[in-house]
């Protein structure tokens, strides 16, 4: 039979309560998810095409900025998974400048990988974001990835 640890003392319970309270306050300050405005005004990024190159797979991404904000700096963190679910590559994509209401196509060469080896691309986050109104956290919340292909592109 296993013995249970002794019940925590009053001091330990107090410290756990304070730590839990501080964590709850911090989580509330960060917000519970994307702003409702972003649900209607996203920065959509579509994986539109994959094309084999001599030493890479070239990904064509279509970015449509409906946020109402111009992005002067926008660096995306992307992770490429192989067809078995293992991580293959991690990429930083500079997507700016991205004017308001415009659609742009960005090309990404994924070196030393054929397109048939790609099983999924993950939008992992925002490495850098600069504009007039959004913080880095808000920039990530505005992004809605999608794929036109059998290869998923998601958060």
GROMACS .gro file of N, CA and C in nm, residues 29-152:
model
  372
   29UNK      N    1  -0.545   3.920  -1.833
   29UNK     CA    2  -0.484   4.037  -1.897
   29UNK      C    3  -0.447   4.008  -2.042
   30UNK      N    4  -0.407   3.883  -2.071
   30UNK     CA    5  -0.371   3.848  -2.208
   30UNK      C    6  -0.492   3.835  -2.297
   31UNK      N    7  -0.605   3.810  -2.242
   31UNK     CA    8  -0.726   3.794  -2.321
   31UNK      C    9  -0.752   3.648  -2.349
   32UNK      N   10  -0.875   3.618  -2.381
   32UNK     CA   11  -0.915   3.480  -2.398
   32UNK      C   12  -0.914   3.432  -2.541
   33UNK      N   13  -0.862   3.504  -2.634
   33UNK     CA   14  -0.861   3.458  -2.771
   33UNK      C   15  -0.854   3.575  -2.865
   34UNK      N   16  -0.878   3.549  -2.992
   34UNK     CA   17  -0.867   3.655  -3.089
   34UNK      C   18  -0.976   3.761  -3.072
   35UNK      N   19  -0.943   3.880  -3.109
   35UNK     CA   20  -1.037   3.989  -3.103
   35UNK      C   21  -1.154   3.961  -3.197
   36UNK      N   22  -1.277   3.995  -3.158
   36UNK     CA   23  -1.391   3.973  -3.247
   36UNK      C   24  -1.374   4.043  -3.382
   37UNK      N   25  -1.303   4.156  -3.384
   37UNK     CA   26  -1.281   4.228  -3.510
   37UNK      C   27  -1.202   4.142  -3.608
   38UNK      N   28  -1.110   4.059  -3.559
   38UNK     CA   29  -1.030   3.976  -3.647
   38UNK      C   30  -1.111   3.865  -3.711
   39UNK      N   31  -1.217   3.821  -3.646
   39UNK     CA   32  -1.300   3.717  -3.704
   39UNK      C   33  -1.362   3.767  -3.835
   40UNK      N   34  -1.390   3.897  -3.842
   40UNK     CA   35  -1.449   3.954  -3.962
   40UNK      C   36  -1.345   4.018  -4.053
   41UNK      N   37  -1.228   4.053  -4.000
   41UNK     CA   38  -1.125   4.124  -4.076
   41UNK      C   39  -0.990   4.053  -4.060
   42UNK      N   40  -0.975   3.935  -4.115
   42UNK     CA   41  -0.852   3.859  -4.093
   42UNK      C   42  -0.741   3.895  -4.190
   43UNK      N   43  -0.626   3.842  -4.162
   43UNK     CA   44  -0.515   3.836  -4.256
   43UNK      C   45  -0.511   3.690  -4.299
   44UNK      N   46  -0.570   3.661  -4.413
   44UNK     CA   47  -0.578   3.522  -4.458
   44UNK      C   48  -0.452   3.486  -4.537
   45UNK      N   49  -0.403   3.365  -4.510
   45UNK     CA   50  -0.285   3.314  -4.580
   45UNK      C   51  -0.322   3.176  -4.632
   46UNK      N   52  -0.323   3.164  -4.764
   46UNK     CA   53  -0.362   3.038  -4.828
   46UNK      C   54  -0.240   2.970  -4.890
   47UNK      N   55  -0.221   2.843  -4.858
   47UNK     CA   56  -0.123   2.761  -4.930
   47UNK      C   57  -0.190   2.727  -5.062
   48UNK      N   58  -0.139   2.787  -5.170
   48UNK     CA   59  -0.206   2.779  -5.299
   48UNK      C   60  -0.145   2.676  -5.393
   49UNK      N   61  -0.012   2.659  -5.384
   49UNK     CA   62   0.055   2.572  -5.480
   49UNK      C   63   0.188   2.525  -5.422
   50UNK      N   64   0.225   2.400  -5.453
   50UNK     CA   65   0.357   2.347  -5.423
   50UNK      C   66   0.418   2.303  -5.555
   51UNK      N   67   0.545   2.341  -5.575
   51UNK     CA   68   0.610   2.313  -5.704
   51UNK      C   69   0.754   2.267  -5.679
   52UNK      N   70   0.787   2.149  -5.729
   52UNK     CA   71   0.924   2.099  -5.713
   52UNK      C   72   1.022   2.183  -5.792
   53UNK      N   73   1.133   2.216  -5.728
   53UNK     CA   74   1.246   2.286  -5.788
   53UNK      C   75   1.366   2.192  -5.780
   54UNK      N   76   1.478   2.225  -5.845
   54UNK     CA   77   1.593   2.133  -5.842
   54UNK      C   78   1.638   2.090  -5.702
   55UNK      N   79   1.641   2.180  -5.604
   55UNK     CA   80   1.687   2.144  -5.470
   55UNK      C   81   1.592   2.190  -5.360
   56UNK      N   82   1.464   2.205  -5.396
   56UNK     CA   83   1.368   2.256  -5.299
   56UNK      C   84   1.226   2.229  -5.346
   57UNK      N   85   1.133   2.250  -5.253
   57UNK     CA   86   0.991   2.255  -5.288
   57UNK      C   87   0.952   2.402  -5.273
   58UNK      N   88   0.897   2.458  -5.378
   58UNK     CA   89   0.855   2.599  -5.372
   58UNK      C   90   0.707   2.604  -5.333
   59UNK      N   91   0.678   2.677  -5.226
   59UNK     CA   92   0.541   2.697  -5.180
   59UNK      C   93   0.495   2.836  -5.221
   60UNK      N   94   0.376   2.843  -5.277
   60UNK     CA   95   0.315   2.970  -5.314
   60UNK      C   96   0.208   3.001  -5.210
   61UNK      N   97   0.224   3.112  -5.140
   61UNK     CA   98   0.128   3.155  -5.038
   61UNK      C   99   0.058   3.282  -5.084
   62UNK      N  100  -0.074   3.282  -5.075
   62UNK     CA  101  -0.154   3.399  -5.112
   62UNK      C  102  -0.199   3.466  -4.982
   63UNK      N  103  -0.155   3.591  -4.963
   63UNK     CA  104  -0.187   3.667  -4.843
   63UNK      C  105  -0.287   3.777  -4.879
   64UNK      N  106  -0.395   3.783  -4.805
   64UNK     CA  107  -0.496   3.887  -4.826
   64UNK      C  108  -0.518   3.961  -4.696
   65UNK      N  109  -0.485   4.090  -4.696
   65UNK     CA  110  -0.490   4.171  -4.575
   65UNK      C  111  -0.622   4.247  -4.566
   66UNK      N  112  -0.713   4.196  -4.483
   66UNK     CA  113  -0.841   4.262  -4.460
   66UNK      C  114  -0.851   4.320  -4.320
   67UNK      N  115  -0.736   4.334  -4.253
   67UNK     CA  116  -0.735   4.379  -4.113
   67UNK      C  117  -0.762   4.528  -4.095
   68UNK      N  118  -0.744   4.605  -4.202
   68UNK     CA  119  -0.757   4.749  -4.189
   68UNK      C  120  -0.626   4.816  -4.145
   69UNK      N  121  -0.520   4.737  -4.136
   69UNK     CA  122  -0.389   4.787  -4.092
   69UNK      C  123  -0.281   4.746  -4.190
   70UNK      N  124  -0.193   4.839  -4.223
   70UNK     CA  125  -0.078   4.808  -4.306
   70UNK      C  126   0.029   4.743  -4.220
   71UNK      N  127   0.088   4.635  -4.268
   71UNK     CA  128   0.198   4.569  -4.197
   71UNK      C  129   0.329   4.611  -4.263
   72UNK      N  130   0.414   4.680  -4.186
   72UNK     CA  131   0.546   4.719  -4.235
   72UNK      C  132   0.650   4.612  -4.206
   73UNK      N  133   0.630   4.539  -4.098
   73UNK     CA  134   0.714   4.424  -4.061
   73UNK      C  135   0.619   4.312  -4.023
   74UNK      N  136   0.636   4.197  -4.087
   74UNK     CA  137   0.556   4.080  -4.052
   74UNK      C  138   0.638   3.956  -4.088
   75UNK      N  139   0.695   3.894  -3.986
   75UNK     CA  140   0.775   3.773  -4.005
   75UNK      C  141   0.701   3.657  -3.942
   76UNK      N  142   0.669   3.557  -4.024
   76UNK     CA  143   0.592   3.442  -3.980
   76UNK      C  144   0.684   3.325  -3.948
   77UNK      N  145   0.646   3.247  -3.848
   77UNK     CA  146   0.717   3.126  -3.808
   77UNK      C  147   0.636   3.008  -3.862
   78UNK      N  148   0.694   2.934  -3.957
   78UNK     CA  149   0.628   2.819  -4.018
   78UNK      C  150   0.706   2.692  -3.988
   79UNK      N  151   0.633   2.582  -3.965
   79UNK     CA  152   0.695   2.453  -3.941
   79UNK      C  153   0.641   2.356  -4.046
   80UNK      N  154   0.732   2.287  -4.113
   80UNK     CA  155   0.697   2.190  -4.216
   80UNK      C  156   0.709   2.050  -4.157
   81UNK      N  157   0.603   1.969  -4.173
   81UNK     CA  158   0.601   1.831  -4.126
   81UNK      C  159   0.610   1.738  -4.247
   82UNK      N  160   0.675   1.623  -4.228
   82UNK     CA  161   0.679   1.525  -4.335
   82UNK      C  162   0.548   1.446  -4.337
   83UNK      N  163   0.537   1.352  -4.429
   83UNK     CA  164   0.411   1.278  -4.446
   83UNK      C  165   0.383   1.182  -4.330
   84UNK      N  166   0.482   1.157  -4.245
   84UNK     CA  167   0.461   1.071  -4.129
   84UNK      C  168   0.435   1.151  -4.001
   85UNK      N  169   0.432   1.284  -4.013
   85UNK     CA  170   0.404   1.370  -3.898
   85UNK      C  171   0.526   1.422  -3.826
   86UNK      N  172   0.645   1.386  -3.872
   86UNK     CA  173   0.768   1.436  -3.810
   86UNK      C  174   0.803   1.576  -3.861
   87UNK      N  175   0.866   1.654  -3.775
   87UNK     CA  176   0.907   1.789  -3.814
   87UNK      C  177   1.023   1.779  -3.912
   88UNK      N  178   1.009   1.847  -4.024
   88UNK     CA  179   1.110   1.843  -4.129
   88UNK      C  180   1.193   1.972  -4.133
   89UNK      N  181   1.125   2.086  -4.130
   89UNK     CA  182   1.192   2.217  -4.140
   89UNK      C  183   1.117   2.320  -4.059
   90UNK      N  184   1.190   2.423  -4.019
   90UNK     CA  185   1.129   2.542  -3.959
   90UNK      C  186   1.176   2.661  -4.040
   91UNK      N  187   1.082   2.748  -4.077
   91UNK     CA  188   1.111   2.860  -4.166
   91UNK      C  189   1.064   2.992  -4.107
   92UNK      N  190   1.136   3.098  -4.136
   92UNK     CA  191   1.092   3.234  -4.105
   92UNK      C  192   1.060   3.301  -4.239
   93UNK      N  193   0.936   3.344  -4.256
   93UNK     CA  194   0.893   3.406  -4.381
   93UNK      C  195   0.864   3.553  -4.357
   94UNK      N  196   0.936   3.639  -4.429
   94UNK     CA  197   0.910   3.783  -4.423
   94UNK      C  198   0.795   3.812  -4.519
   95UNK      N  199   0.679   3.846  -4.464
   95UNK     CA  200   0.559   3.866  -4.544
   95UNK      C  201   0.529   4.013  -4.574
   96UNK      N  202   0.598   4.105  -4.510
   96UNK     CA  203   0.574   4.248  -4.531
   96UNK      C  204   0.663   4.300  -4.644
   97UNK      N  205   0.629   4.416  -4.696
   97UNK     CA  206   0.516   4.502  -4.662
   97UNK      C  207   0.386   4.443  -4.716
   98UNK      N  208   0.281   4.468  -4.640
   98UNK     CA  209   0.150   4.417  -4.676
   98UNK      C  210   0.047   4.528  -4.657
   99UNK      N  211   0.014   4.599  -4.767
   99UNK     CA  212  -0.081   4.710  -4.758
   99UNK      C  213  -0.223   4.664  -4.723
  100UNK      N  214  -0.302   4.758  -4.675
  100UNK     CA  215  -0.442   4.733  -4.639
  100UNK      C  216  -0.521   4.697  -4.765
  101UNK      N  217  -0.603   4.594  -4.755
  101UNK     CA  218  -0.694   4.558  -4.863
  101UNK      C  219  -0.628   4.497  -4.985
  102UNK      N  220  -0.501   4.464  -4.977
  102UNK     CA  221  -0.429   4.410  -5.092
  102UNK      C  222  -0.408   4.260  -5.079
  103UNK      N  223  -0.390   4.195  -5.192
  103UNK     CA  224  -0.355   4.054  -5.198
  103UNK      C  225  -0.216   4.043  -5.256
  104UNK      N  226  -0.132   3.965  -5.192
  104UNK     CA  227   0.006   3.945  -5.237
  104UNK      C  228   0.036   3.796  -5.243
  105UNK      N  229   0.127   3.758  -5.331
  105UNK     CA  230   0.175   3.620  -5.339
  105UNK      C  231   0.320   3.618  -5.293
  106UNK      N  232   0.349   3.532  -5.197
  106UNK     CA  233   0.486   3.515  -5.147
  106UNK      C  234   0.532   3.374  -5.181
  107UNK      N  235   0.655   3.364  -5.225
  107UNK     CA  236   0.714   3.235  -5.258
  107UNK      C  237   0.811   3.195  -5.148
  108UNK      N  238   0.808   3.067  -5.111
  108UNK     CA  239   0.898   3.015  -5.008
  108UNK      C  240   0.962   2.889  -5.064
  109UNK      N  241   1.094   2.889  -5.074
  109UNK     CA  242   1.165   2.769  -5.114
  109UNK      C  243   1.203   2.689  -4.990
  110UNK      N  244   1.149   2.568  -4.982
  110UNK     CA  245   1.178   2.479  -4.870
  110UNK      C  246   1.290   2.387  -4.917
  111UNK      N  247   1.412   2.422  -4.878
  111UNK     CA  248   1.533   2.356  -4.928
  111UNK      C  249   1.544   2.211  -4.883
  112UNK      N  250   1.604   2.129  -4.972
  112UNK     CA  251   1.635   1.989  -4.944
  112UNK      C  252   1.511   1.905  -4.914
  113UNK      N  253   1.396   1.946  -4.967
  113UNK     CA  254   1.270   1.873  -4.950
  113UNK      C  255   1.199   1.871  -5.084
  114UNK      N  256   1.145   1.754  -5.122
  114UNK     CA  257   1.059   1.751  -5.240
  114UNK      C  258   0.915   1.776  -5.192
  115UNK      N  259   0.832   1.824  -5.281
  115UNK     CA  260   0.694   1.856  -5.243
  115UNK      C  261   0.619   1.732  -5.196
  116UNK      N  262   0.650   1.615  -5.251
  116UNK     CA  263   0.585   1.492  -5.210
  116UNK      C  264   0.619   1.450  -5.068
  117UNK      N  265   0.725   1.508  -5.011
  117UNK     CA  266   0.765   1.476  -4.873
  117UNK      C  267   0.692   1.562  -4.769
  118UNK      N  268   0.617   1.662  -4.813
  118UNK     CA  269   0.549   1.753  -4.721
  118UNK      C  270   0.410   1.700  -4.690
  119UNK      N  271   0.384   1.679  -4.560
  119UNK     CA  272   0.254   1.630  -4.517
  119UNK      C  273   0.165   1.737  -4.458
  120UNK      N  274   0.226   1.844  -4.406
  120UNK     CA  275   0.151   1.951  -4.340
  120UNK      C  276   0.243   2.069  -4.319
  121UNK      N  277   0.186   2.190  -4.321
  121UNK     CA  278   0.259   2.311  -4.284
  121UNK      C  279   0.180   2.379  -4.172
  122UNK      N  280   0.250   2.412  -4.066
  122UNK     CA  281   0.189   2.473  -3.948
  122UNK      C  282   0.229   2.620  -3.939
  123UNK      N  283   0.129   2.707  -3.922
  123UNK     CA  284   0.157   2.846  -3.884
  123UNK      C  285   0.183   2.840  -3.734
  124UNK      N  286   0.309   2.856  -3.695
  124UNK     CA  287   0.351   2.839  -3.557
  124UNK      C  288   0.344   2.968  -3.476
  125UNK      N  289   0.340   3.081  -3.543
  125UNK     CA  290   0.333   3.208  -3.472
  125UNK      C  291   0.394   3.322  -3.553
  126UNK      N  292   0.406   3.436  -3.486
  126UNK     CA  293   0.463   3.557  -3.546
  126UNK      C  294   0.594   3.588  -3.477
  127UNK      N  295   0.701   3.599  -3.553
  127UNK     CA  296   0.832   3.631  -3.498
  127UNK      C  297   0.852   3.782  -3.482
  128UNK      N  298   0.794   3.859  -3.574
  128UNK     CA  299   0.804   4.005  -3.567
  128UNK      C  300   0.683   4.065  -3.637
  129UNK      N  301   0.633   4.175  -3.581
  129UNK     CA  302   0.516   4.240  -3.638
  129UNK      C  303   0.521   4.388  -3.601
  130UNK      N  304   0.508   4.473  -3.700
  130UNK     CA  305   0.510   4.617  -3.672
  130UNK      C  306   0.413   4.688  -3.764
  131UNK      N  307   0.323   4.761  -3.703
  131UNK     CA  308   0.230   4.847  -3.775
  131UNK      C  309   0.184   4.956  -3.680
  132UNK      N  310   0.079   5.027  -3.716
  132UNK     CA  311   0.035   5.139  -3.634
  132UNK      C  312  -0.048   5.101  -3.512
  133UNK      N  313  -0.115   4.984  -3.515
  133UNK     CA  314  -0.210   4.956  -3.408
  133UNK      C  315  -0.199   4.820  -3.340
  134UNK      N  316  -0.137   4.720  -3.400
  134UNK     CA  317  -0.141   4.584  -3.345
  134UNK      C  318  -0.014   4.548  -3.270
  135UNK      N  319  -0.030   4.471  -3.162
  135UNK     CA  320   0.085   4.413  -3.093
  135UNK      C  321   0.117   4.280  -3.158
  136UNK      N  322   0.229   4.219  -3.121
  136UNK     CA  323   0.266   4.090  -3.180
  136UNK      C  324   0.159   3.985  -3.153
  137UNK      N  325   0.105   3.982  -3.034
  137UNK     CA  326   0.002   3.883  -3.001
  137UNK      C  327  -0.121   3.902  -3.089
  138UNK      N  328  -0.159   4.025  -3.111
  138UNK     CA  329  -0.273   4.053  -3.197
  138UNK      C  330  -0.246   4.016  -3.342
  139UNK      N  331  -0.125   4.032  -3.388
  139UNK     CA  332  -0.091   3.994  -3.525
  139UNK      C  333  -0.114   3.846  -3.546
  140UNK      N  334  -0.073   3.764  -3.453
  140UNK     CA  335  -0.093   3.620  -3.464
  140UNK      C  336  -0.242   3.586  -3.463
  141UNK      N  337  -0.319   3.657  -3.381
  141UNK     CA  338  -0.463   3.630  -3.373
  141UNK      C  339  -0.534   3.665  -3.503
  142UNK      N  340  -0.481   3.761  -3.578
  142UNK     CA  341  -0.545   3.804  -3.702
  142UNK      C  342  -0.525   3.704  -3.815
  143UNK      N  343  -0.426   3.618  -3.806
  143UNK     CA  344  -0.390   3.531  -3.918
  143UNK      C  345  -0.479   3.407  -3.922
  144UNK      N  346  -0.533   3.383  -4.041
  144UNK     CA  347  -0.618   3.266  -4.066
  144UNK      C  348  -0.555   3.187  -4.181
  145UNK      N  349  -0.483   3.078  -4.149
  145UNK     CA  350  -0.423   2.997  -4.254
  145UNK      C  351  -0.526   2.901  -4.315
  146UNK      N  352  -0.504   2.867  -4.443
  146UNK     CA  353  -0.589   2.768  -4.510
  146UNK      C  354  -0.506   2.706  -4.624
  147UNK      N  355  -0.561   2.602  -4.684
  147UNK     CA  356  -0.492   2.537  -4.794
  147UNK      C  357  -0.589   2.502  -4.904
  148UNK      N  358  -0.547   2.521  -5.025
  148UNK     CA  359  -0.622   2.483  -5.143
  148UNK      C  360  -0.582   2.341  -5.185
  149UNK      N  361  -0.480   2.287  -5.119
  149UNK     CA  362  -0.422   2.159  -5.156
  149UNK      C  363  -0.461   2.049  -5.060
  150UNK      N  364  -0.416   1.927  -5.089
  150UNK     CA  365  -0.435   1.815  -4.999
  150UNK      C  366  -0.343   1.828  -4.877
  151UNK      N  367  -0.238   1.911  -4.887
  151UNK     CA  368  -0.147   1.937  -4.776
  151UNK      C  369  -0.210   2.043  -4.687
  152UNK      N  370  -0.242   2.010  -4.560
  152UNK     CA  371  -0.303   2.110  -4.471
  152UNK      C  372  -0.205   2.223  -4.434
   0.00000   0.00000   0.00000
